[in-house]
XYZ file of C-alpha atoms in Angstrom:
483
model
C 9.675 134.355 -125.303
C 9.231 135.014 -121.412
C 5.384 134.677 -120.570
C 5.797 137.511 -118.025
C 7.060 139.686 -120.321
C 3.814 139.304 -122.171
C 1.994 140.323 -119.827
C 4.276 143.481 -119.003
C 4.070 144.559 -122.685
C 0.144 144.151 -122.851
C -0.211 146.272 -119.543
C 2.002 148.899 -120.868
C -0.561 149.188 -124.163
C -3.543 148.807 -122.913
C -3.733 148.912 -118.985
C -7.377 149.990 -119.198
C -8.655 147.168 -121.380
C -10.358 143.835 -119.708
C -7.707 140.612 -118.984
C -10.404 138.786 -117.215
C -14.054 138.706 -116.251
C -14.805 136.376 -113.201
C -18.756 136.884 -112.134
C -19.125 140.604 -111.434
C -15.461 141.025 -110.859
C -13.246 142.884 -113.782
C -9.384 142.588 -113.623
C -7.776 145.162 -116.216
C -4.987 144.621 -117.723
C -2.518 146.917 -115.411
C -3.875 145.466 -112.516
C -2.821 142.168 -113.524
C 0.726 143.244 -114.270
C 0.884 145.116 -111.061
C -0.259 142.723 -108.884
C 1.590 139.863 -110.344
C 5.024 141.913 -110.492
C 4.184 142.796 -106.635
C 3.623 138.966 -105.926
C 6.697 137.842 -107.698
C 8.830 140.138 -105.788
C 7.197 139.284 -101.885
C 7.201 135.284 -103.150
C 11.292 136.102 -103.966
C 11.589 138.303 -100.828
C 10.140 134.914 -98.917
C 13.102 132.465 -99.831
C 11.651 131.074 -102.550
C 14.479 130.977 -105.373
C 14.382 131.096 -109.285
C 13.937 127.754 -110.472
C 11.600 126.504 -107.218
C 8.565 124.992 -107.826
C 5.473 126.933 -106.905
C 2.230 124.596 -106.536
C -1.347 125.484 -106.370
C -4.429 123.827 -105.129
C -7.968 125.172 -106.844
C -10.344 125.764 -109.200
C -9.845 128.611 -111.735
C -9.702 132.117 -110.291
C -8.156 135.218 -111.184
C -5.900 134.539 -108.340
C -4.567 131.713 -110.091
C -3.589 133.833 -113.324
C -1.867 136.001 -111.167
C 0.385 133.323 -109.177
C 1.335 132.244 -113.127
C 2.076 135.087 -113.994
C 4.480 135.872 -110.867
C 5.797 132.728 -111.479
C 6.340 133.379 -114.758
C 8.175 137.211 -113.761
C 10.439 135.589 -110.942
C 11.698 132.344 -113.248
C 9.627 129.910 -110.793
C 7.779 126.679 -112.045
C 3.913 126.183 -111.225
C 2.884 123.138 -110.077
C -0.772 122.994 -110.599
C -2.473 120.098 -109.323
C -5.972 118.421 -110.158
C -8.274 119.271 -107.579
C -10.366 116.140 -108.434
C -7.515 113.492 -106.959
C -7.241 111.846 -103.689
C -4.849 113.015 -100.829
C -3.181 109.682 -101.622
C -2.771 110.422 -105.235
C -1.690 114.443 -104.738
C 0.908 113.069 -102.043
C 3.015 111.422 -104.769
C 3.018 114.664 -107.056
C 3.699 116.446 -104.269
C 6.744 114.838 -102.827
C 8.012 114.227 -106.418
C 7.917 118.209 -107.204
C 9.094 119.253 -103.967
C 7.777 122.838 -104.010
C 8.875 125.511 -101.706
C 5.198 126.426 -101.676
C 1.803 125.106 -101.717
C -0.959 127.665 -102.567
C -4.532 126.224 -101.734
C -7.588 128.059 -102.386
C -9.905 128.138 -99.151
C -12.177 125.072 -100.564
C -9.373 122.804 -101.139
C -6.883 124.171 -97.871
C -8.533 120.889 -96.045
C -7.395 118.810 -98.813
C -3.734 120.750 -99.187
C -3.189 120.054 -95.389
C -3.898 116.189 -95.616
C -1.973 115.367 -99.170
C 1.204 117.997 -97.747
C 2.224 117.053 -94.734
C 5.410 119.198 -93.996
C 4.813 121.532 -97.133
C 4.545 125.326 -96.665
C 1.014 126.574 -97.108
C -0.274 129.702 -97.895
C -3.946 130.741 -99.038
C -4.959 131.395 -102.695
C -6.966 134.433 -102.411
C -7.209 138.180 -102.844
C -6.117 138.084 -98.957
C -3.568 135.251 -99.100
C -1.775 136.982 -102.286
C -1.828 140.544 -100.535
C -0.567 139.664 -97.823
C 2.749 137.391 -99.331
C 3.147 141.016 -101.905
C 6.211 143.354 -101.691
C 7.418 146.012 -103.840
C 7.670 145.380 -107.147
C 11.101 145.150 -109.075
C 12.467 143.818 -111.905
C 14.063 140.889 -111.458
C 16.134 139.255 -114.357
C 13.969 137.643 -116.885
C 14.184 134.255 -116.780
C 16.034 132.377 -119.714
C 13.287 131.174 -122.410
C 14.472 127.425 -121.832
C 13.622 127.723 -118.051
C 10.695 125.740 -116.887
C 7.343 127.529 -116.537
C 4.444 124.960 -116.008
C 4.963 120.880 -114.418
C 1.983 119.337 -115.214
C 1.255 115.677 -113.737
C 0.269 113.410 -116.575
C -0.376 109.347 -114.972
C 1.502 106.569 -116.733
C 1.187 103.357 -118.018
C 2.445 101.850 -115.115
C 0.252 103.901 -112.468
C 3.241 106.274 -111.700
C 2.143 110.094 -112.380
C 5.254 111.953 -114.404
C 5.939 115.774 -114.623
C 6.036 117.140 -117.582
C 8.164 119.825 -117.846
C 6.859 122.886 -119.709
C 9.242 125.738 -120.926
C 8.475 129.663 -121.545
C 9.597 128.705 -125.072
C 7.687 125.691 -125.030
C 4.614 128.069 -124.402
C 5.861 130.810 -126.939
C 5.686 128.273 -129.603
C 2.495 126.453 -129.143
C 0.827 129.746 -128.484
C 2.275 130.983 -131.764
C 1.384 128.132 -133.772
C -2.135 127.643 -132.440
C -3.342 131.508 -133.507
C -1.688 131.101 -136.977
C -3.739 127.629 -136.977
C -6.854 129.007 -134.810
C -6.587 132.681 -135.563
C -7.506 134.704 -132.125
C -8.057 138.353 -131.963
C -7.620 140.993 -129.928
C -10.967 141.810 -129.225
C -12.383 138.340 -128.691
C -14.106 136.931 -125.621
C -12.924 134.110 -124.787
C -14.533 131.362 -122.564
C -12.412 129.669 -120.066
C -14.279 126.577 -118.841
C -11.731 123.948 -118.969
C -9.435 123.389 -115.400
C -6.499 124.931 -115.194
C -4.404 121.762 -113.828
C -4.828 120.851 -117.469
C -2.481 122.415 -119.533
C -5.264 122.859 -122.139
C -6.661 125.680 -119.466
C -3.673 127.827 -120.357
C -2.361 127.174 -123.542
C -5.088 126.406 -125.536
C -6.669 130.482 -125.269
C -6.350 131.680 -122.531
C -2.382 132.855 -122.210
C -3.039 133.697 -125.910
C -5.915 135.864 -125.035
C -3.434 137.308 -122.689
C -0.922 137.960 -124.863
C -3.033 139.392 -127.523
C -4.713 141.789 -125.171
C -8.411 139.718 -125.260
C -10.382 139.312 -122.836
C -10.903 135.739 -121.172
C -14.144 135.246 -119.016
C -12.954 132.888 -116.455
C -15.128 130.343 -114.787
C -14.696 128.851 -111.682
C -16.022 125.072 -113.264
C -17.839 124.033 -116.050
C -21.359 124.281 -115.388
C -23.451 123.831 -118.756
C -26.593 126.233 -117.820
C -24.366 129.038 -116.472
C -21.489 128.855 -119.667
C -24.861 129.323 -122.294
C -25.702 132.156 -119.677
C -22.471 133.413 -119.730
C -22.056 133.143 -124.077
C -25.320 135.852 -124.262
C -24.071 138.417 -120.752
C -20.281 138.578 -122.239
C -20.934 138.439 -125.959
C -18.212 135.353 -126.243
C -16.590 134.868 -129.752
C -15.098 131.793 -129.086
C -14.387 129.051 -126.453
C -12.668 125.719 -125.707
C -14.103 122.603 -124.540
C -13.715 118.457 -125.016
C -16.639 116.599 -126.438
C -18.430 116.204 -123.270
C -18.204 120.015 -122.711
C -20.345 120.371 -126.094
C -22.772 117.803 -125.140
C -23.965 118.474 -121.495
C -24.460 122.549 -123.295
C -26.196 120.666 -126.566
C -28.500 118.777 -123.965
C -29.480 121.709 -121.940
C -32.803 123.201 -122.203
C -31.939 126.402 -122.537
C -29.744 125.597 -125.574
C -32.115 126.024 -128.388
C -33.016 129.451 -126.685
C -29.383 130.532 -126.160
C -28.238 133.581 -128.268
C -25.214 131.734 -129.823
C -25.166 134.691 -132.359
C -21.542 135.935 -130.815
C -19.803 132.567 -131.094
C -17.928 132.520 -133.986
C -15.721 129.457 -133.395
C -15.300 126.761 -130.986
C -12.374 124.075 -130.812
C -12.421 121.007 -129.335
C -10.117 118.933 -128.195
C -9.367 115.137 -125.908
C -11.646 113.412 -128.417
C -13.147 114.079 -131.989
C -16.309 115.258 -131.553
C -19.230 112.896 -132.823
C -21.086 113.583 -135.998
C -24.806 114.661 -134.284
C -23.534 116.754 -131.927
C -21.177 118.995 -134.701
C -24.506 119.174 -136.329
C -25.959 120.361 -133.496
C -23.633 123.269 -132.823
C -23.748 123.984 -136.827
C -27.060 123.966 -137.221
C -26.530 126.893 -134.642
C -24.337 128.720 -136.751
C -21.287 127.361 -134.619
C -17.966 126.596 -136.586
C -16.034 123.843 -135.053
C -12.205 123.697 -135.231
C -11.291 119.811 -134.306
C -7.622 119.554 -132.559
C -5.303 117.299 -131.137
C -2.476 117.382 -128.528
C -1.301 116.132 -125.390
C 0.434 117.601 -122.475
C 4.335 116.510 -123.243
C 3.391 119.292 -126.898
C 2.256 121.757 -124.603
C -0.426 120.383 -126.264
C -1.277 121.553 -129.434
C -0.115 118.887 -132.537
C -2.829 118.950 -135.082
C -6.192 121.046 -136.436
C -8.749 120.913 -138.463
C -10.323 123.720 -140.123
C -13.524 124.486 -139.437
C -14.201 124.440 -143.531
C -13.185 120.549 -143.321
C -15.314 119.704 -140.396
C -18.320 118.343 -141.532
C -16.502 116.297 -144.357
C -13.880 115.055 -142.553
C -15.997 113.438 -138.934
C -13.744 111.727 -136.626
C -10.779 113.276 -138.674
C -8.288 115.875 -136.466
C -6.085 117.453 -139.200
C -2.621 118.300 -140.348
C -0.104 120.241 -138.402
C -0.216 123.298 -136.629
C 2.687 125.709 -137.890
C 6.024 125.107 -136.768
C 4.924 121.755 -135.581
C 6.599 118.805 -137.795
C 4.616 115.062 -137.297
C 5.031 111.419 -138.720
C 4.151 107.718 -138.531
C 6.665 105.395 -136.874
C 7.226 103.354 -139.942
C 5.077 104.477 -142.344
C 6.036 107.430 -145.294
C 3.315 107.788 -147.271
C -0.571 106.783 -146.954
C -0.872 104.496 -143.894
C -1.450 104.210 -140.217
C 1.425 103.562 -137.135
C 2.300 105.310 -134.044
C 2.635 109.144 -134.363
C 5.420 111.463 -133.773
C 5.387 114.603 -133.093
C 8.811 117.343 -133.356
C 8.884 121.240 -132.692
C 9.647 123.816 -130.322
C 6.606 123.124 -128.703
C 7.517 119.580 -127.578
C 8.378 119.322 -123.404
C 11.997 119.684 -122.097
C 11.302 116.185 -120.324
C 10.419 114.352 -117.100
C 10.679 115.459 -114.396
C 13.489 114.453 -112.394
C 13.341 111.122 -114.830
C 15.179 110.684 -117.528
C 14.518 107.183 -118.538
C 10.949 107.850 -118.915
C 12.284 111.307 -120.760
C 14.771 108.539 -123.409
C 11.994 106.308 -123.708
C 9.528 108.936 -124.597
C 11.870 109.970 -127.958
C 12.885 108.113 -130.828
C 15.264 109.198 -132.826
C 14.371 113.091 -131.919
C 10.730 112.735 -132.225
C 8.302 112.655 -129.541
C 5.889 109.393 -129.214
C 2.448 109.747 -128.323
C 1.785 106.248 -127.758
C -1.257 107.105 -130.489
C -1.727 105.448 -133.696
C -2.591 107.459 -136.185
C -3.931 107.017 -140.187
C -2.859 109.498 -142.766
C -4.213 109.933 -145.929
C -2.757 111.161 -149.706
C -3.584 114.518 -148.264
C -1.546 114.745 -145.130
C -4.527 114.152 -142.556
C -4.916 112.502 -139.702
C -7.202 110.937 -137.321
C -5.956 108.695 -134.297
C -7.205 104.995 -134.546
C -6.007 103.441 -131.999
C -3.497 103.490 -128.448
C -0.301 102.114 -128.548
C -0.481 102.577 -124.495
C -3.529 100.803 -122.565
C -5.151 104.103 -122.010
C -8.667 105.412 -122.261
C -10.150 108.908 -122.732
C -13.362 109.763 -120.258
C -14.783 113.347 -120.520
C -11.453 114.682 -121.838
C -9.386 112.604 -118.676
C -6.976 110.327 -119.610
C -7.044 107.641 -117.285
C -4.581 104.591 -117.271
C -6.319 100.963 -116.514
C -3.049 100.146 -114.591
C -3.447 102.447 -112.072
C -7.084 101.553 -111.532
C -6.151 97.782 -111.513
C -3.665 98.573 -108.681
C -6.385 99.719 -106.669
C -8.544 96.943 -107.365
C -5.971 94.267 -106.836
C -5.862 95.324 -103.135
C -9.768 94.671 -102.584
C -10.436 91.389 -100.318
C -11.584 88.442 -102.799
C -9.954 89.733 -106.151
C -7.889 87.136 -108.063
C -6.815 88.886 -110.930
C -8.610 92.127 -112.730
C -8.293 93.670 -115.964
C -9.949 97.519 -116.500
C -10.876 98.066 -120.193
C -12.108 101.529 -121.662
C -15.487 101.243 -123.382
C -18.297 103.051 -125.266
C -20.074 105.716 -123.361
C -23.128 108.212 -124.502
C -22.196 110.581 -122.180
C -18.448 110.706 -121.533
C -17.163 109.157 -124.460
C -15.469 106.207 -122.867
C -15.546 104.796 -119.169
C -13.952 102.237 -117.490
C -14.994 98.647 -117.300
C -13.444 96.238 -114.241
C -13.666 92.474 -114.935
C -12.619 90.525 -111.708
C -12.198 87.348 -111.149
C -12.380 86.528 -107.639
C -14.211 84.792 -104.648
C -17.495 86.691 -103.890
C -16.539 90.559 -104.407
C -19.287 92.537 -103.233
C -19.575 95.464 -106.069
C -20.954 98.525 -104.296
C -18.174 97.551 -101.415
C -15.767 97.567 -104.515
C -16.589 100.339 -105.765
C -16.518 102.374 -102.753
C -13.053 101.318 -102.404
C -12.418 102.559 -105.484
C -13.990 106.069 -105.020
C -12.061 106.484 -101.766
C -8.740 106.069 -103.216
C -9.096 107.428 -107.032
C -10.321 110.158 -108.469
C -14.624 109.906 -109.714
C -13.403 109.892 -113.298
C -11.244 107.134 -112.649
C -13.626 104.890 -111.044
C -14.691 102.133 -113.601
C -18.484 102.561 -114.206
C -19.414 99.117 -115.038
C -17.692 96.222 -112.620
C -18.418 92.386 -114.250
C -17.524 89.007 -112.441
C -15.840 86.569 -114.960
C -14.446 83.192 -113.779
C -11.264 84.064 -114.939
C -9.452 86.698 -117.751
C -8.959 85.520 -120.893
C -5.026 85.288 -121.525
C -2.961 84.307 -125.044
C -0.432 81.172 -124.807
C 2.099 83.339 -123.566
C -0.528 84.498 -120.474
C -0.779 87.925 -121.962
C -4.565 89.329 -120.885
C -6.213 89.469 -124.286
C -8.138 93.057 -123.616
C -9.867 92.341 -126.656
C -11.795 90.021 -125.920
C -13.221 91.674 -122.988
C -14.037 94.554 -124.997
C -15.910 92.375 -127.518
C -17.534 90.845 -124.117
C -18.983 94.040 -122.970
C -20.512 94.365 -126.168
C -22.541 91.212 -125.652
């Protein structure tokens, strides 16, 4: 179940055969291996110790497959953190993971050196890796219950928490997902998503890996260039959330775009909307609906590309060897779903009352409510948690309050997700307050959250409506934006 060891095995098949294709650069199989194992070893030869967290700073790059993979090979945990947050908001994650390392590619090292005061740097690139490389060994494989990935995920309260993600937890979810989402060994894959999301390894790419595929890897989505890229590389498939499909659907060069190659594309972070899967099937796209979240490493549920069309705003049954269910519901009916496998996190990090809370009675809660029909499928209705979903982001309105709370002239504020074209949902602020300038609010915003947290609409209200027991009623100022 080691990740490195898939890797190893791959190399030792095919060393010749195409891991990754990144612009004009090809990285081969054996090259990978090599390099990694040689990275492991110099990162182990540096003081950093099995069971250390490794974090990185970046966009996607080859180099950043490679520091997994040494990871992965010397039993350390990556840390990869969203190059899209504030130094304020990487500071937290940073002192909370405490890794022995920070790698930062040269366009974020200015952003590394003012969210890591104190933290060892060192530079993720062909140099930076080189350089930190020894002689490669074989160090003991780590156990398959040892962590491999902490991924930040915020929280209802504001408070980011690692999830900790396990080799096994990775063997299983990749497992499950190609017996769900069948992958082959000589598909092209399309990595577009970021790879501080957990869906920009395990939902692919590290199967692509472990298959022997190859996986063109872009730097950042970029609509034009990932239609380019679908006719140069001949891509069979790709991964992407609604938004993905859109901005590409929207393009010009769409309707000119040779989509002939793409047999399949899955989408995940929100069902995709009825128009736009015609769109992409009036193409000759299938479309394989999922759902997940990071604490399943993420994959939960799919729906088969068969079932798309019938089934709109539906996501599926279970993915193999993944076990679900409504929090008081057996048959036919809707309440909070529950997920139970292999693939499901080892915890919190470092916090295990967040970790008990998260569980009841062995099963994982998602916080989402769910509907199931007679036929076992599901589609998520609701949020047990006050959480929205923009462009594939989950973003929690009490972190955003926070910030607001702290602007001159705010009385009270409530942050609301709503209805957008573009991204699905964005954030709505109603204050109530004494004169609050909104452009000055909003740049107050931008400077201490990340863009995609930043509510898009900001309304004045005299005060926030509140039940007899002075709970905001959210509701209402949904219904209020629709006005």
């Amino acid at each position: 179940m080691n990740v490195g060891r898939w890797l190893r095995d791959r190399a030792r098949i095919t060393p010749r055969r195409t891991a990754i294709v990144f612009g004009d650069l090809r990285v081969t199989y054996g090259e990978l291996d090599e390099r990694s194992g040689r990275l492991a070893a110099g990162l182990l030869a540096s003081g950093v110790a099995p069971g250390d967290r490794v974090a990185s700073l970046t966009g996607n790059s080859p180099e950043h497959v490679e520091l997994l993979f040494a990871c992965a090979k010397a039993g350390l945990i990556l840390v990869p953190l969203n190059v899209r947050l504030t130094p304020s908001e990487l500071s937290f994650q940073i002192e909370d993971a405490e890794p022995a390392v920070l790698f930062a590619a040269p366009a974020s090292r200015d952003l590394a050196e003012r969210a890591a005061s104190g933290v060892r740097l060192a530079e993720l690139s062909r140099r930076g890796l080189d350089a930190l490389a020894a002689a490669a060994g074989v160090p003991p494989e780590p156990d398959a219950g040892a962590g491999l990935f902490l991924v930040y995920t915020s929280g209802t309260t504001g408070r980011p928490k690692g999830a900790l993600l396990t080799h096994a937890n990775c063997f299983w979810t990749n497992l499950s997902f190609d017996r769900g989402c069948e992958l082959r060994e000589d598909d092209v894959v399309l990595q577009v998503l970021p790879q501080f999301h957990v869906g920009g390894w395990n939902v692919q790419p590290l199967l692509a890996w472990w298959k022997g595929a190859t996986v063109v890897l872009e730097p950042a989505f970029d609509a034009a260039r990932a239609l380019r890229r679908i006719a140069e590389c001949r891509v069979t498939t790709m991964m992407g959330v609604p938004a993905t499909y859109q901005f590409m659907a929207q393009h010009p060069a769409f309707s000119r775009t040779d989509l002939s190659p793409l047999r399949t594309v899955v989408v995940g972070g929100a069902p995709m909307p009825e128009p736009l899967l015609r769109r992409w099937h009036d193409r000759g796209v299938r479309i394989v609906q999922g759902y997940g979240l990071t604490e399943a490493a993420p994959n939960v549920l799919c729906l088969p590309p068969e079932e798309a069309a019938a089934r709109i705003g539906w996501v599926g049954r279970p993915y193999p060897h993944v076990d679900v269910a409504l929090l008081g519901a057996e048959g036919p009916g809707q309440g909070e779903l529950l997920v139970r496998g292999p693939n499901v996190f080892a915890g919190y990090w470092r916090d295990p009352r967040a970790t008990e809370e998260a569980f009841v009675n062995g099963w994982l809660r998602t916080g989402d409510i769910a509907e199931r029909d007679a036929d076992g499928c599901y589609r998520i209705i609701g949020r047990v948690k006050d959480m929205y979903v923009s462009g594939g982001e989950n973003v929690y309105p009490a972190e955003v309050e926070s910030v607001i709370a702290t602007f001159p002239g705010v009385a009270e504020v409530a942050v609301v997700g709503v209805p957008d074209e573009r991204w699905g949902e964005v954030g709505c602020a109603f204050v109530a307050g004494d004169g609050v300038d909104e452009t000055a609010l909003l740049a107050h915003c931008r400077e201490r959250l990340a863009a995609f947290k930043v509510p898009r609409h900001v309304k004045a209200v005299p005060a926030l409506p509140r039940s007899a027991v002075g709970k905001i009623l959210k509701s209402e100022l949904r219904a209020e934006f629709q006005k």
